[in-house]
Amino acid sequence: MKIVKTKGIVIGEQVYSESSKILKVFTKEYGVISIMSKGCRKIKSQFHEASNKLVYANFDISYKENGISTLLAVDILKIFKNILIDYRDLEKKMYAFSLVDLSLQIIEQKHIKKEEIENIYDIFYSSLNKIDEGFSPKIIFNIVKLKYLEYLGVKPSLDACSNCGSNMNIVTISSSSFGYICNNCYHNEKLVSKDAIKMIRMLYYVDINRIKKLDIESDVEKEINDFLEDYYEEHTGIYNVIKKRYKMLHQITSMMSKE
């Protein structure tokens, strides 16, 4: 083993004994690693506060590749408290943990390279920050879903028609056609509004860190969400893994809309 310092976000925790936990930590340098946090379940432990989900910290560890590392010291940099503490905002929590689920599925793909994991980490951290700051968790989650398609190798065509390559007279976006469709290539695909077509492209290219405002009409937001769900189901092998979480999200959203 070697002693290393790494920044990471706790995305999972498992009780190991009466006093300890095994933490699942998403790091930029090493991807997702397991860390033994000895004695952290004791309230007076120096590791107690840091050994919980959605804690961002500097971890000093005795690193074991392909095994369980051991926590030596920790310095908390941020706790995503607004996601965790606001018990009234179940939607925020569900989208945050759906983001965890989805990110894990992406980085566990066999073809993912180290530099891609670093990019995914940046997207993941930035999106958690925005949800914690109070931005729409649903829109942030859809931005991430769009960006992650590149790492799944099924990025939709958002600059030109997916069939002929023309960037003129785009009339819709289709999951079955892998993106934009122009008027000349249109063959009875489901029509999507011009606002949704433009917004999907804008959300894909936006720098999450620079988002200052997110105002999207509810009907456009629904079109974007429907497109992404169809796209993930049709072109990725991970849709069923997060489908149960989606179902819970829809139930929560439905309940909230009726209040």
GROMACS .gro file of C-alpha atoms in nm:
model
  259
    1MET     CA    1   0.000   0.000   0.000
    2LYS     CA    2   0.100   0.363  -0.051
    3ILE     CA    3  -0.008   0.677   0.131
    4VAL     CA    4  -0.198   0.919  -0.094
    5LYS     CA    5  -0.409   1.235  -0.058
    6THR     CA    6  -0.713   1.265  -0.280
    7LYS     CA    7  -1.025   1.478  -0.303
    8GLY     CA    8  -1.351   1.292  -0.333
    9ILE     CA    9  -1.723   1.276  -0.269
   10VAL     CA   10  -1.875   1.006  -0.050
   11ILE     CA   11  -2.146   0.843  -0.263
   12GLY     CA   12  -2.210   0.534  -0.053
   13GLU     CA   13  -2.161   0.392   0.295
   14GLN     CA   14  -2.185   0.040   0.434
   15VAL     CA   15  -2.181  -0.059   0.799
   16TYR     CA   16  -1.879  -0.283   0.857
   17SER     CA   17  -1.888  -0.334   1.233
   18GLU     CA   18  -2.035  -0.178   1.543
   19SER     CA   19  -1.798   0.115   1.505
   20SER     CA   20  -1.679   0.124   1.142
   21LYS     CA   21  -1.801   0.180   0.786
   22ILE     CA   22  -1.674   0.111   0.437
   23LEU     CA   23  -1.715   0.426   0.231
   24LYS     CA   24  -1.759   0.440  -0.144
   25VAL     CA   25  -1.581   0.756  -0.259
   26PHE     CA   26  -1.579   0.905  -0.608
   27THR     CA   27  -1.238   1.060  -0.672
   28LYS     CA   28  -1.097   1.235  -0.976
   29GLU     CA   29  -0.763   1.053  -0.971
   30TYR     CA   30  -0.869   0.697  -0.889
   31GLY     CA   31  -1.235   0.677  -0.987
   32VAL     CA   32  -1.461   0.511  -0.731
   33ILE     CA   33  -1.269   0.355  -0.443
   34SER     CA   34  -1.362   0.180  -0.119
   35ILE     CA   35  -1.223   0.325   0.204
   36MET     CA   36  -1.238   0.169   0.549
   37SER     CA   37  -1.335   0.437   0.802
   38LYS     CA   38  -1.244   0.279   1.135
   39GLY     CA   39  -1.440   0.390   1.440
   40CYS     CA   40  -1.642   0.648   1.244
   41ARG     CA   41  -1.976   0.535   1.387
   42LYS     CA   42  -1.871   0.664   1.726
   43ILE     CA   43  -1.993   1.021   1.774
   44LYS     CA   44  -1.658   1.138   1.911
   45SER     CA   45  -1.463   0.990   1.619
   46GLN     CA   46  -1.261   1.236   1.409
   47PHE     CA   47  -1.407   1.058   1.103
   48HIS     CA   48  -1.771   1.065   1.215
   49GLU     CA   49  -1.898   1.367   1.020
   50ALA     CA   50  -1.697   1.289   0.708
   51SER     CA   51  -1.818   0.929   0.682
   52ASN     CA   52  -2.158   1.008   0.536
   53LYS     CA   53  -2.307   1.042   0.189
   54LEU     CA   54  -2.256   1.364  -0.006
   55VAL     CA   55  -1.954   1.481   0.188
   56TYR     CA   56  -1.679   1.636  -0.022
   57ALA     CA   57  -1.338   1.615   0.143
   58ASN     CA   58  -0.963   1.570   0.123
   59PHE     CA   59  -0.890   1.210   0.218
   60ASP     CA   60  -0.550   1.087   0.336
   61ILE     CA   61  -0.556   0.713   0.279
   62SER     CA   62  -0.344   0.405   0.275
   63TYR     CA   63  -0.434   0.324  -0.084
   64LYS     CA   64  -0.493  -0.029  -0.203
   65GLU     CA   65  -0.566  -0.065  -0.572
   66ASN     CA   66  -0.852  -0.308  -0.642
   67GLY     CA   67  -0.912  -0.344  -0.270
   68ILE     CA   68  -1.022  -0.154   0.038
   69SER     CA   69  -0.807   0.143   0.132
   70THR     CA   70  -0.783   0.272   0.490
   71LEU     CA   71  -0.871   0.623   0.601
   72LEU     CA   72  -0.585   0.795   0.788
   73ALA     CA   73  -0.703   1.157   0.800
   74VAL     CA   74  -0.979   1.368   0.649
   75ASP     CA   75  -1.047   1.737   0.593
   76ILE     CA   76  -1.407   1.822   0.502
   77LEU     CA   77  -1.432   2.075   0.220
   78LYS     CA   78  -1.809   2.080   0.178
   79ILE     CA   79  -2.123   1.899   0.287
   80PHE     CA   80  -2.414   1.923   0.044
   81LYS     CA   81  -2.642   2.022   0.331
   82ASN     CA   82  -2.927   2.170   0.131
   83ILE     CA   83  -2.977   1.836  -0.043
   84LEU     CA   84  -2.953   1.638   0.279
   85ILE     CA   85  -3.120   1.856   0.541
   86ASP     CA   86  -3.434   1.985   0.366
   87TYR     CA   87  -3.666   1.695   0.447
   88ARG     CA   88  -3.952   1.865   0.264
   89ASP     CA   89  -3.770   1.855  -0.069
   90LEU     CA   90  -3.783   1.486  -0.154
   91GLU     CA   91  -3.754   1.564  -0.524
   92LYS     CA   92  -3.413   1.725  -0.468
   93LYS     CA   93  -3.286   1.418  -0.283
   94MET     CA   94  -3.422   1.173  -0.538
   95TYR     CA   95  -3.258   1.354  -0.830
   96ALA     CA   96  -2.929   1.387  -0.641
   97PHE     CA   97  -2.917   1.015  -0.567
   98SER     CA   98  -3.035   0.933  -0.920
   99LEU     CA   99  -2.733   1.134  -1.031
  100VAL     CA  100  -2.515   0.912  -0.812
  101ASP     CA  101  -2.672   0.598  -0.962
  102LEU     CA  102  -2.629   0.720  -1.318
  103SER     CA  103  -2.270   0.836  -1.268
  104LEU     CA  104  -2.174   0.498  -1.125
  105GLN     CA  105  -2.325   0.323  -1.423
  106ILE     CA  106  -2.128   0.543  -1.661
  107ILE     CA  107  -1.785   0.506  -1.502
  108GLU     CA  108  -1.829   0.130  -1.467
  109GLN     CA  109  -1.847   0.093  -1.845
  110LYS     CA  110  -1.544  -0.108  -1.960
  111HIS     CA  111  -1.445   0.134  -2.234
  112ILE     CA  112  -1.423   0.441  -2.007
  113LYS     CA  113  -1.073   0.592  -1.996
  114LYS     CA  114  -0.903   0.768  -1.704
  115GLU     CA  115  -0.935   1.114  -1.859
  116GLU     CA  116  -1.303   1.049  -1.921
  117ILE     CA  117  -1.353   0.956  -1.555
  118GLU     CA  118  -1.195   1.290  -1.465
  119ASN     CA  119  -1.443   1.471  -1.691
  120ILE     CA  120  -1.735   1.274  -1.547
  121TYR     CA  121  -1.617   1.363  -1.196
  122ASP     CA  122  -1.618   1.734  -1.284
  123ILE     CA  123  -1.970   1.710  -1.428
  124PHE     CA  124  -2.090   1.515  -1.124
  125TYR     CA  125  -1.941   1.759  -0.872
  126SER     CA  126  -2.068   2.066  -1.059
  127SER     CA  127  -2.419   1.927  -1.087
  128LEU     CA  128  -2.439   1.842  -0.717
  129ASN     CA  129  -2.330   2.198  -0.641
  130LYS     CA  130  -2.607   2.343  -0.857
  131ILE     CA  131  -2.873   2.120  -0.703
  132ASP     CA  132  -2.746   2.218  -0.358
  133GLU     CA  133  -2.763   2.586  -0.458
  134GLY     CA  134  -3.132   2.549  -0.538
  135PHE     CA  135  -3.142   2.511  -0.916
  136SER     CA  136  -3.407   2.278  -1.059
  137PRO     CA  137  -3.282   1.923  -0.984
  138LYS     CA  138  -3.478   1.784  -1.279
  139ILE     CA  139  -3.320   2.023  -1.530
  140ILE     CA  140  -2.972   1.971  -1.385
  141PHE     CA  141  -3.020   1.595  -1.402
  142ASN     CA  142  -3.127   1.618  -1.766
  143ILE     CA  143  -2.822   1.831  -1.847
  144VAL     CA  144  -2.603   1.558  -1.698
  145LYS     CA  145  -2.791   1.286  -1.886
  146LEU     CA  146  -2.726   1.472  -2.210
  147LYS     CA  147  -2.355   1.517  -2.137
  148TYR     CA  148  -2.309   1.154  -2.030
  149LEU     CA  149  -2.431   1.022  -2.366
  150GLU     CA  150  -2.091   1.109  -2.513
  151TYR     CA  151  -1.922   0.871  -2.267
  152LEU     CA  152  -2.168   0.596  -2.354
  153GLY     CA  153  -2.069   0.636  -2.719
  154VAL     CA  154  -2.417   0.737  -2.834
  155LYS     CA  155  -2.402   1.117  -2.842
  156PRO     CA  156  -2.694   1.253  -3.047
  157SER     CA  157  -2.637   1.477  -3.346
  158LEU     CA  158  -2.713   1.829  -3.220
  159ASP     CA  159  -2.529   2.042  -3.476
  160ALA     CA  160  -2.679   1.908  -3.799
  161CYS     CA  161  -2.925   1.656  -3.937
  162SER     CA  162  -2.827   1.307  -3.826
  163ASN     CA  163  -2.915   1.168  -4.170
  164CYS     CA  164  -2.773   1.412  -4.426
  165GLY     CA  165  -2.552   1.646  -4.223
  166SER     CA  166  -2.738   1.964  -4.318
  167ASN     CA  167  -2.776   2.231  -4.053
  168MET     CA  168  -3.066   2.396  -4.234
  169ASN     CA  169  -3.439   2.356  -4.167
  170ILE     CA  170  -3.414   2.130  -3.863
  171VAL     CA  171  -3.774   2.026  -3.785
  172THR     CA  172  -3.743   1.780  -3.496
  173ILE     CA  173  -3.515   1.566  -3.284
  174SER     CA  174  -3.563   1.191  -3.272
  175SER     CA  175  -3.416   0.919  -3.049
  176SER     CA  176  -3.458   0.658  -3.322
  177SER     CA  177  -3.259   0.873  -3.567
  178PHE     CA  178  -2.988   0.970  -3.315
  179GLY     CA  179  -3.064   1.341  -3.310
  180TYR     CA  180  -3.169   1.627  -3.535
  181ILE     CA  181  -3.375   1.568  -3.847
  182CYS     CA  182  -3.409   1.824  -4.124
  183ASN     CA  183  -3.717   1.888  -4.337
  184ASN     CA  184  -3.579   1.688  -4.631
  185CYS     CA  185  -3.511   1.379  -4.418
  186TYR     CA  186  -3.829   1.392  -4.211
  187HIS     CA  187  -4.046   1.077  -4.232
  188ASN     CA  188  -4.330   1.101  -3.981
  189GLU     CA  189  -4.105   1.111  -3.672
  190LYS     CA  190  -4.260   1.264  -3.361
  191LEU     CA  191  -4.243   1.641  -3.391
  192VAL     CA  192  -4.072   1.837  -3.113
  193SER     CA  193  -4.114   2.211  -3.067
  194LYS     CA  194  -3.849   2.451  -3.196
  195ASP     CA  195  -3.790   2.570  -2.839
  196ALA     CA  196  -3.718   2.215  -2.723
  197ILE     CA  197  -3.487   2.152  -3.020
  198LYS     CA  198  -3.282   2.462  -2.937
  199MET     CA  199  -3.287   2.403  -2.562
  200ILE     CA  200  -3.158   2.045  -2.586
  201ARG     CA  201  -2.855   2.168  -2.779
  202MET     CA  202  -2.803   2.457  -2.537
  203LEU     CA  203  -2.818   2.227  -2.234
  204TYR     CA  204  -2.569   1.987  -2.388
  205TYR     CA  205  -2.307   2.257  -2.445
  206VAL     CA  206  -2.364   2.462  -2.129
  207ASP     CA  207  -2.087   2.484  -1.870
  208ILE     CA  208  -2.266   2.373  -1.553
  209ASN     CA  209  -2.037   2.586  -1.335
  210ARG     CA  210  -2.145   2.902  -1.519
  211ILE     CA  211  -2.521   2.851  -1.488
  212LYS     CA  212  -2.676   3.155  -1.322
  213LYS     CA  213  -3.038   3.108  -1.423
  214LEU     CA  214  -3.255   2.820  -1.542
  215ASP     CA  215  -3.600   2.909  -1.671
  216ILE     CA  216  -3.760   2.652  -1.901
  217GLU     CA  217  -4.130   2.636  -1.983
  218SER     CA  218  -4.297   2.327  -1.837
  219ASP     CA  219  -4.409   2.194  -2.177
  220VAL     CA  220  -4.056   2.231  -2.317
  221GLU     CA  221  -3.911   2.067  -2.007
  222LYS     CA  222  -4.147   1.772  -2.059
  223GLU     CA  223  -4.040   1.737  -2.423
  224ILE     CA  224  -3.675   1.731  -2.319
  225ASN     CA  225  -3.740   1.476  -2.047
  226ASP     CA  226  -3.944   1.251  -2.280
  227PHE     CA  227  -3.671   1.264  -2.547
  228LEU     CA  228  -3.399   1.169  -2.298
  229GLU     CA  229  -3.595   0.883  -2.148
  230ASP     CA  230  -3.666   0.745  -2.495
  231TYR     CA  231  -3.302   0.793  -2.597
  232TYR     CA  232  -3.162   0.616  -2.290
  233GLU     CA  233  -3.406   0.328  -2.324
  234GLU     CA  234  -3.336   0.284  -2.694
  235HIS     CA  235  -2.959   0.334  -2.711
  236THR     CA  236  -2.804   0.251  -2.373
  237GLY     CA  237  -2.785  -0.065  -2.167
  238ILE     CA  238  -2.827   0.112  -1.836
  239TYR     CA  239  -3.183   0.239  -1.850
  240ASN     CA  240  -3.335  -0.046  -1.648
  241VAL     CA  241  -3.083   0.005  -1.368
  242ILE     CA  242  -3.216   0.352  -1.290
  243LYS     CA  243  -3.573   0.295  -1.406
  244LYS     CA  244  -3.701   0.225  -1.053
  245ARG     CA  245  -3.555   0.553  -0.935
  246TYR     CA  246  -3.722   0.731  -1.229
  247LYS     CA  247  -4.055   0.574  -1.131
  248MET     CA  248  -4.020   0.709  -0.779
  249LEU     CA  249  -3.930   1.052  -0.919
  250HIS     CA  250  -4.240   1.057  -1.137
  251GLN     CA  251  -4.456   0.960  -0.842
  252ILE     CA  252  -4.305   1.237  -0.628
  253THR     CA  253  -4.343   1.493  -0.907
  254SER     CA  254  -4.702   1.389  -0.963
  255MET     CA  255  -4.781   1.418  -0.592
  256MET     CA  256  -4.618   1.762  -0.572
  257SER     CA  257  -4.813   1.891  -0.874
  258LYS     CA  258  -5.141   1.795  -0.708
  259GLU     CA  259  -5.068   1.987  -0.387
   0.00000   0.00000   0.00000
